[in-house]
GROMACS .gro file of C-alpha atoms in nm:
model
  292
    1MET     CA    1   0.000   0.000   0.000
    2LYS     CA    2   0.278   0.238   0.100
    3ARG     CA    3   0.465   0.151  -0.218
    4THR     CA    4   0.158   0.232  -0.429
    5ILE     CA    5   0.123   0.574  -0.265
    6PHE     CA    6   0.494   0.639  -0.319
    7GLN     CA    7   0.460   0.544  -0.687
    8HIS     CA    8   0.167   0.786  -0.730
    9ILE     CA    9   0.362   1.067  -0.567
   10THR     CA   10   0.664   0.995  -0.786
   11LEU     CA   11   0.446   0.993  -1.097
   12PHE     CA   12   0.285   1.327  -0.999
   13ILE     CA   13   0.625   1.492  -0.945
   14THR     CA   14   0.751   1.358  -1.277
   15VAL     CA   15   0.450   1.488  -1.470
   16ALA     CA   16   0.474   1.829  -1.299
   17ALA     CA   17   0.842   1.852  -1.386
   18VAL     CA   18   0.768   1.772  -1.750
   19PHE     CA   19   0.506   2.047  -1.768
   20PHE     CA   20   0.742   2.291  -1.596
   21VAL     CA   21   1.029   2.220  -1.836
   22SER     CA   22   0.804   2.230  -2.143
   23GLY     CA   23   0.657   2.558  -2.020
   24ASN     CA   24   1.003   2.709  -1.985
   25ILE     CA   25   1.100   2.591  -2.332
   26HIS     CA   26   0.780   2.739  -2.475
   27SER     CA   27   0.850   3.068  -2.299
   28GLN     CA   28   1.200   3.081  -2.442
   29VAL     CA   29   1.070   3.019  -2.791
   30SER     CA   30   0.744   3.219  -2.792
   31GLY     CA   31   0.838   3.495  -2.549
   32VAL     CA   32   0.715   3.619  -2.213
   33ASN     CA   33   0.431   3.870  -2.207
   34SER     CA   34   0.394   4.106  -1.911
   35TYR     CA   35   0.222   4.441  -1.865
   36VAL     CA   36   0.292   4.740  -1.641
   37PHE     CA   37   0.051   5.022  -1.552
   38GLN     CA   38   0.234   5.357  -1.575
   39ASN     CA   39   0.165   5.731  -1.570
   40PHE     CA   40   0.320   5.960  -1.833
   41THR     CA   41   0.328   6.337  -1.889
   42LEU     CA   42   0.248   6.464  -2.238
   43SER     CA   43   0.317   6.828  -2.153
   44ASP     CA   44   0.394   7.041  -1.849
   45PHE     CA   45   0.336   7.363  -2.046
   46GLY     CA   46   0.664   7.551  -2.044
   47ASP     CA   47   0.860   7.350  -1.790
   48GLY     CA   48   1.130   7.082  -1.817
   49ILE     CA   49   0.930   6.805  -1.982
   50ASP     CA   50   0.833   7.034  -2.270
   51ALA     CA   51   1.195   7.151  -2.291
   52SER     CA   52   1.320   6.792  -2.319
   53LYS     CA   53   1.083   6.741  -2.614
   54SER     CA   54   1.157   7.087  -2.767
   55ILE     CA   55   0.786   7.172  -2.754
   56VAL     CA   56   0.629   7.516  -2.770
   57TRP     CA   57   0.251   7.570  -2.782
   58LYS     CA   58   0.088   7.786  -3.050
   59PRO     CA   59  -0.267   7.929  -3.080
   60ARG     CA   60  -0.514   7.953  -3.365
   61PHE     CA   61  -0.841   8.147  -3.342
   62SER     CA   62  -1.169   8.122  -3.533
   63GLU     CA   63  -1.288   8.376  -3.787
   64PHE     CA   64  -1.450   8.634  -3.562
   65VAL     CA   65  -1.159   8.686  -3.325
   66ALA     CA   66  -1.102   9.057  -3.250
   67GLN     CA   67  -0.848   9.207  -3.488
   68VAL     CA   68  -0.689   9.547  -3.535
   69GLN     CA   69  -0.813   9.766  -3.817
   70LYS     CA   70  -0.522   9.885  -4.027
   71GLU     CA   71  -0.516  10.229  -4.179
   72GLY     CA   72  -0.682  10.230  -4.521
   73GLU     CA   73  -0.863   9.896  -4.471
   74ASN     CA   74  -1.169   9.826  -4.683
   75GLN     CA   75  -1.463   9.929  -4.462
   76GLU     CA   76  -1.681   9.651  -4.607
   77ASN     CA   77  -1.477   9.402  -4.406
   78VAL     CA   78  -1.511   9.591  -4.077
   79GLN     CA   79  -1.752   9.498  -3.798
   80ALA     CA   80  -1.810   9.647  -3.454
   81SER     CA   81  -1.821   9.438  -3.139
   82ASN     CA   82  -2.158   9.393  -2.965
   83ASP     CA   83  -2.003   9.456  -2.623
   84SER     CA   84  -1.781   9.757  -2.689
   85ASP     CA   85  -1.670  10.004  -2.950
   86THR     CA   86  -1.393   9.769  -3.058
   87VAL     CA   87  -1.343   9.769  -3.435
   88VAL     CA   88  -1.227   9.445  -3.594
   89VAL     CA   89  -1.127   9.335  -3.941
   90LEU     CA   90  -1.220   8.986  -4.057
   91GLY     CA   91  -0.964   8.765  -4.225
   92GLN     CA   92  -0.651   8.934  -4.086
   93ASN     CA   93  -0.421   8.856  -3.792
   94PRO     CA   94  -0.567   8.863  -3.438
   95ASP     CA   95  -0.493   9.160  -3.216
   96PRO     CA   96  -0.227   9.017  -2.979
   97GLU     CA   97  -0.334   9.257  -2.705
   98ARG     CA   98  -0.674   9.085  -2.685
   99SER     CA   99  -0.617   8.735  -2.823
  100ASN     CA  100  -0.295   8.552  -2.743
  101ILE     CA  101  -0.126   8.289  -2.528
  102ARG     CA  102   0.155   8.314  -2.274
  103TYR     CA  103   0.343   8.108  -2.017
  104THR     CA  104   0.265   8.237  -1.667
  105GLU     CA  105   0.425   8.162  -1.331
  106ALA     CA  106   0.159   7.967  -1.142
  107LYS     CA  107   0.080   7.615  -1.025
  108PRO     CA  108  -0.233   7.431  -0.906
  109GLU     CA  109  -0.208   7.324  -0.541
  110GLY     CA  110  -0.271   6.966  -0.652
  111VAL     CA  111   0.048   6.959  -0.862
  112THR     CA  112   0.372   6.869  -0.684
  113GLU     CA  113   0.673   7.100  -0.694
  114VAL     CA  114   0.866   6.848  -0.904
  115VAL     CA  115   0.724   6.614  -1.171
  116ALA     CA  116   0.943   6.351  -1.339
  117GLY     CA  117   1.251   6.521  -1.196
  118THR     CA  118   1.167   6.868  -1.329
  119PRO     CA  119   1.050   7.172  -1.125
  120GLN     CA  120   0.697   7.289  -1.205
  121LYS     CA  121   0.687   7.667  -1.236
  122TYR     CA  122   0.474   7.764  -1.538
  123VAL     CA  123   0.125   7.716  -1.678
  124LEU     CA  124  -0.012   7.799  -2.024
  125GLY     CA  125  -0.261   8.087  -2.038
  126VAL     CA  126  -0.488   8.192  -2.323
  127LYS     CA  127  -0.701   8.502  -2.366
  128ALA     CA  128  -0.938   8.590  -2.649
  129GLN     CA  129  -1.202   8.837  -2.759
  130PHE     CA  130  -1.449   8.797  -3.045
  131SER     CA  131  -1.670   9.025  -3.252
  132GLN     CA  132  -1.972   8.795  -3.281
  133GLN     CA  133  -2.149   8.541  -3.065
  134GLY     CA  134  -2.159   8.182  -3.183
  135TYR     CA  135  -1.944   7.870  -3.175
  136ASN     CA  136  -1.617   8.060  -3.153
  137TRP     CA  137  -1.312   7.843  -3.096
  138ILE     CA  138  -0.945   7.847  -2.999
  139GLU     CA  139  -0.695   7.575  -3.092
  140LEU     CA  140  -0.380   7.517  -2.887
  141THR     CA  141  -0.134   7.289  -3.065
  142PRO     CA  142   0.205   7.149  -2.959
  143ASN     CA  143   0.487   7.238  -3.198
  144LYS     CA  144   0.842   7.106  -3.233
  145ILE     CA  145   1.092   7.392  -3.213
  146ASN     CA  146   1.313   7.427  -3.519
  147GLN     CA  147   1.652   7.463  -3.350
  148ASP     CA  148   1.832   7.552  -3.675
  149ALA     CA  149   1.595   7.839  -3.755
  150ASN     CA  150   1.611   7.997  -3.409
  151THR     CA  151   1.918   8.190  -3.305
  152GLN     CA  152   1.870   8.108  -2.939
  153ALA     CA  153   1.871   7.748  -2.825
  154GLN     CA  154   1.574   7.611  -2.636
  155PRO     CA  155   1.627   7.685  -2.265
  156ASN     CA  156   1.679   7.391  -2.033
  157ASN     CA  157   1.379   7.417  -1.805
  158ALA     CA  158   1.491   7.114  -1.610
  159GLU     CA  159   1.695   7.370  -1.418
  160GLU     CA  160   1.503   7.568  -1.159
  161GLY     CA  161   1.447   7.926  -1.268
  162ALA     CA  162   1.487   7.865  -1.641
  163ALA     CA  163   1.263   8.071  -1.867
  164PRO     CA  164   0.986   7.911  -2.076
  165PRO     CA  165   1.018   7.904  -2.456
  166ASP     CA  166   0.929   8.208  -2.664
  167ILE     CA  167   0.590   8.143  -2.826
  168ASN     CA  168   0.713   8.328  -3.137
  169MET     CA  169   0.992   8.078  -3.201
  170GLU     CA  170   0.974   7.909  -3.539
  171ALA     CA  171   0.826   7.563  -3.493
  172THR     CA  172   0.636   7.288  -3.676
  173PRO     CA  173   0.309   7.125  -3.561
  174PHE     CA  174   0.392   6.806  -3.375
  175ARG     CA  175   0.178   6.522  -3.243
  176ILE     CA  176   0.306   6.414  -2.904
  177PRO     CA  177   0.325   6.032  -2.913
  178PHE     CA  178   0.170   5.811  -2.646
  179VAL     CA  179   0.354   5.517  -2.490
  180GLY     CA  180   0.170   5.186  -2.453
  181LYS     CA  181  -0.210   5.166  -2.449
  182ALA     CA  182  -0.352   5.484  -2.294
  183VAL     CA  183  -0.660   5.429  -2.078
  184ASP     CA  184  -0.735   5.781  -1.955
  185LEU     CA  185  -0.613   6.139  -1.986
  186THR     CA  186  -0.606   6.421  -1.731
  187MET     CA  187  -0.530   6.793  -1.744
  188TRP     CA  188  -0.546   7.074  -1.491
  189VAL     CA  189  -0.779   7.349  -1.614
  190TRP     CA  190  -0.846   7.691  -1.461
  191GLY     CA  191  -1.203   7.811  -1.500
  192GLY     CA  192  -1.339   8.162  -1.456
  193GLN     CA  193  -1.715   8.097  -1.488
  194TYR     CA  194  -1.700   8.124  -1.868
  195ALA     CA  195  -1.958   7.951  -2.090
  196TRP     CA  196  -1.691   7.762  -2.280
  197TRP     CA  197  -1.598   7.396  -2.294
  198VAL     CA  198  -1.268   7.213  -2.352
  199GLU     CA  199  -1.191   6.922  -2.585
  200VAL     CA  200  -0.874   6.724  -2.655
  201TYR     CA  201  -0.800   6.579  -3.000
  202LEU     CA  202  -0.603   6.260  -3.065
  203ARG     CA  203  -0.503   6.104  -3.398
  204ASP     CA  204  -0.403   5.744  -3.469
  205TYR     CA  205  -0.150   5.611  -3.720
  206LEU     CA  206  -0.432   5.547  -3.969
  207ASN     CA  207  -0.502   5.924  -3.958
  208TYR     CA  208  -0.838   5.887  -3.782
  209GLN     CA  209  -0.910   6.171  -3.542
  210TYR     CA  210  -1.076   6.128  -3.200
  211ARG     CA  211  -1.205   6.406  -2.980
  212PHE     CA  212  -1.296   6.391  -2.612
  213SER     CA  213  -1.464   6.651  -2.395
  214LEU     CA  214  -1.315   6.763  -2.064
  215GLY     CA  215  -1.626   6.958  -1.972
  216ASP     CA  216  -1.708   7.328  -1.940
  217LEU     CA  217  -1.533   7.620  -1.770
  218LEU     CA  218  -1.832   7.721  -1.556
  219PHE     CA  219  -1.636   7.690  -1.233
  220THR     CA  220  -1.383   7.895  -1.038
  221GLY     CA  221  -1.015   7.811  -1.001
  222TRP     CA  222  -0.822   7.493  -1.079
  223LYS     CA  223  -0.978   7.154  -1.146
  224GLN     CA  224  -0.819   6.834  -1.273
  225LYS     CA  225  -1.030   6.726  -1.569
  226ARG     CA  226  -1.034   6.363  -1.682
  227THR     CA  227  -1.156   6.161  -1.981
  228GLN     CA  228  -1.148   5.789  -2.051
  229ILE     CA  229  -0.989   5.657  -2.372
  230PRO     CA  230  -1.207   5.368  -2.493
  231ASP     CA  231  -1.088   5.046  -2.655
  232SER     CA  232  -1.235   5.165  -2.987
  233VAL     CA  233  -0.940   5.405  -3.025
  234VAL     CA  234  -0.671   5.245  -3.241
  235GLN     CA  235  -0.342   5.281  -3.053
  236SER     CA  236  -0.109   5.033  -3.220
  237ARG     CA  237  -0.093   4.751  -3.470
  238LYS     CA  238  -0.037   4.381  -3.410
  239LYS     CA  239   0.227   4.341  -3.681
  240LEU     CA  240   0.588   4.426  -3.609
  241PRO     CA  241   0.746   4.673  -3.604
  242ALA     CA  242   0.463   4.830  -3.403
  243SER     CA  243   0.615   5.178  -3.407
  244PRO     CA  244   0.299   5.367  -3.518
  245THR     CA  245   0.128   5.502  -3.207
  246LEU     CA  246  -0.151   5.729  -3.099
  247GLY     CA  247  -0.062   6.099  -3.101
  248PHE     CA  248  -0.189   6.402  -2.908
  249GLU     CA  249  -0.294   6.664  -3.163
  250MET     CA  250  -0.442   6.966  -2.983
  251ILE     CA  251  -0.656   7.126  -2.715
  252LYS     CA  252  -0.964   7.301  -2.849
  253LEU     CA  253  -1.190   7.544  -2.666
  254TRP     CA  254  -1.544   7.621  -2.783
  255SER     CA  255  -1.779   7.898  -2.672
  256PHE     CA  256  -2.147   7.837  -2.614
  257PRO     CA  257  -2.350   8.046  -2.865
  258SER     CA  258  -2.505   8.244  -2.578
  259GLU     CA  259  -2.166   8.347  -2.434
  260THR     CA  260  -2.074   8.715  -2.458
  261THR     CA  261  -1.786   8.820  -2.681
  262ASP     CA  262  -1.587   9.019  -2.425
  263GLN     CA  263  -1.250   8.914  -2.286
  264PHE     CA  264  -1.208   8.542  -2.210
  265TYR     CA  265  -0.931   8.373  -2.007
  266ALA     CA  266  -0.827   8.013  -1.936
  267TYR     CA  267  -0.516   7.836  -1.806
  268PHE     CA  268  -0.378   7.483  -1.837
  269ASP     CA  269  -0.120   7.271  -1.661
  270LEU     CA  270   0.018   6.917  -1.651
  271LEU     CA  271  -0.136   6.714  -1.934
  272GLN     CA  272  -0.094   6.347  -1.836
  273TYR     CA  273  -0.224   5.999  -1.910
  274SER     CA  274  -0.228   5.648  -1.763
  275SER     CA  275  -0.113   5.365  -1.986
  276ILE     CA  276  -0.072   4.989  -1.998
  277VAL     CA  277   0.281   4.921  -2.121
  278SER     CA  278   0.385   4.585  -2.259
  279THR     CA  279   0.727   4.453  -2.160
  280ASP     CA  280   0.736   4.159  -2.401
  281ILE     CA  281   1.055   3.953  -2.402
  282PHE     CA  282   1.130   3.737  -2.705
  283ASP     CA  283   1.423   3.624  -2.913
  284GLY     CA  284   1.487   3.885  -3.183
  285LYS     CA  285   1.319   4.178  -3.008
  286GLU     CA  286   1.586   4.415  -3.144
  287LEU     CA  287   1.452   4.349  -3.496
  288ALA     CA  288   1.103   4.458  -3.392
  289GLU     CA  289   1.219   4.819  -3.374
  290ASP     CA  290   1.179   5.060  -3.664
  291ILE     CA  291   1.540   5.028  -3.785
  292TRP     CA  292   1.479   5.086  -4.156
   0.00000   0.00000   0.00000
């Protein structure tokens, strides 16, 4: 009886060992798949993370943004604001005194002094004024600074006290790439009880655009706004190399049609996302990179 039990135990250990060895062999051949949940920063708006990516933000305003009338302008193109005696000209450059962006020294209390090893000192502010009510909009896009075309090098904002980039620097629109599979996106937004709402625009490698609302600005002070990124958003491809990724395209603000056209202000800080990152290990992984 004891011998029979011993034989069964021996058989069980032998079978388990076979499965263990075969599993290890399979892992060495097919690879080991593991996933890590991580947080990443797309932009810190004028601080060290933007500097490391050579990013400067640029604005674009919709048609009825307030503009300066130049001497000798065709009066047929001139309209007066409903809220003031401001005279604007349609189809020209916005008046920078009333519609512009700037980096401002400020920080939400919910943001730590240092993020990813870089001091947090600046936020991105935008102001605008329009000549007509309606669905007026403002686009804020990340741009890659053209180092060759600018006489001054991009400042290293990783150092405390460094100045933010000049918004007038020559730069090219740039989609900030995501890492892994993004599951949600957050951004700190300052509201001043304005009847506007905020959207973020993403674009995949197939050139499909996705837009997500972060809500309105009918509140006072800083709030961290959040949106989920659903599985329907294409973020990568199964075939290797899987270098094409999802990209962050822009922030877009829209006014409610009932909103007045007088001066509008908003501020933004720390655009981040949570992502599931694959750490696959397999023989020949170096060839899965985009080396061509």
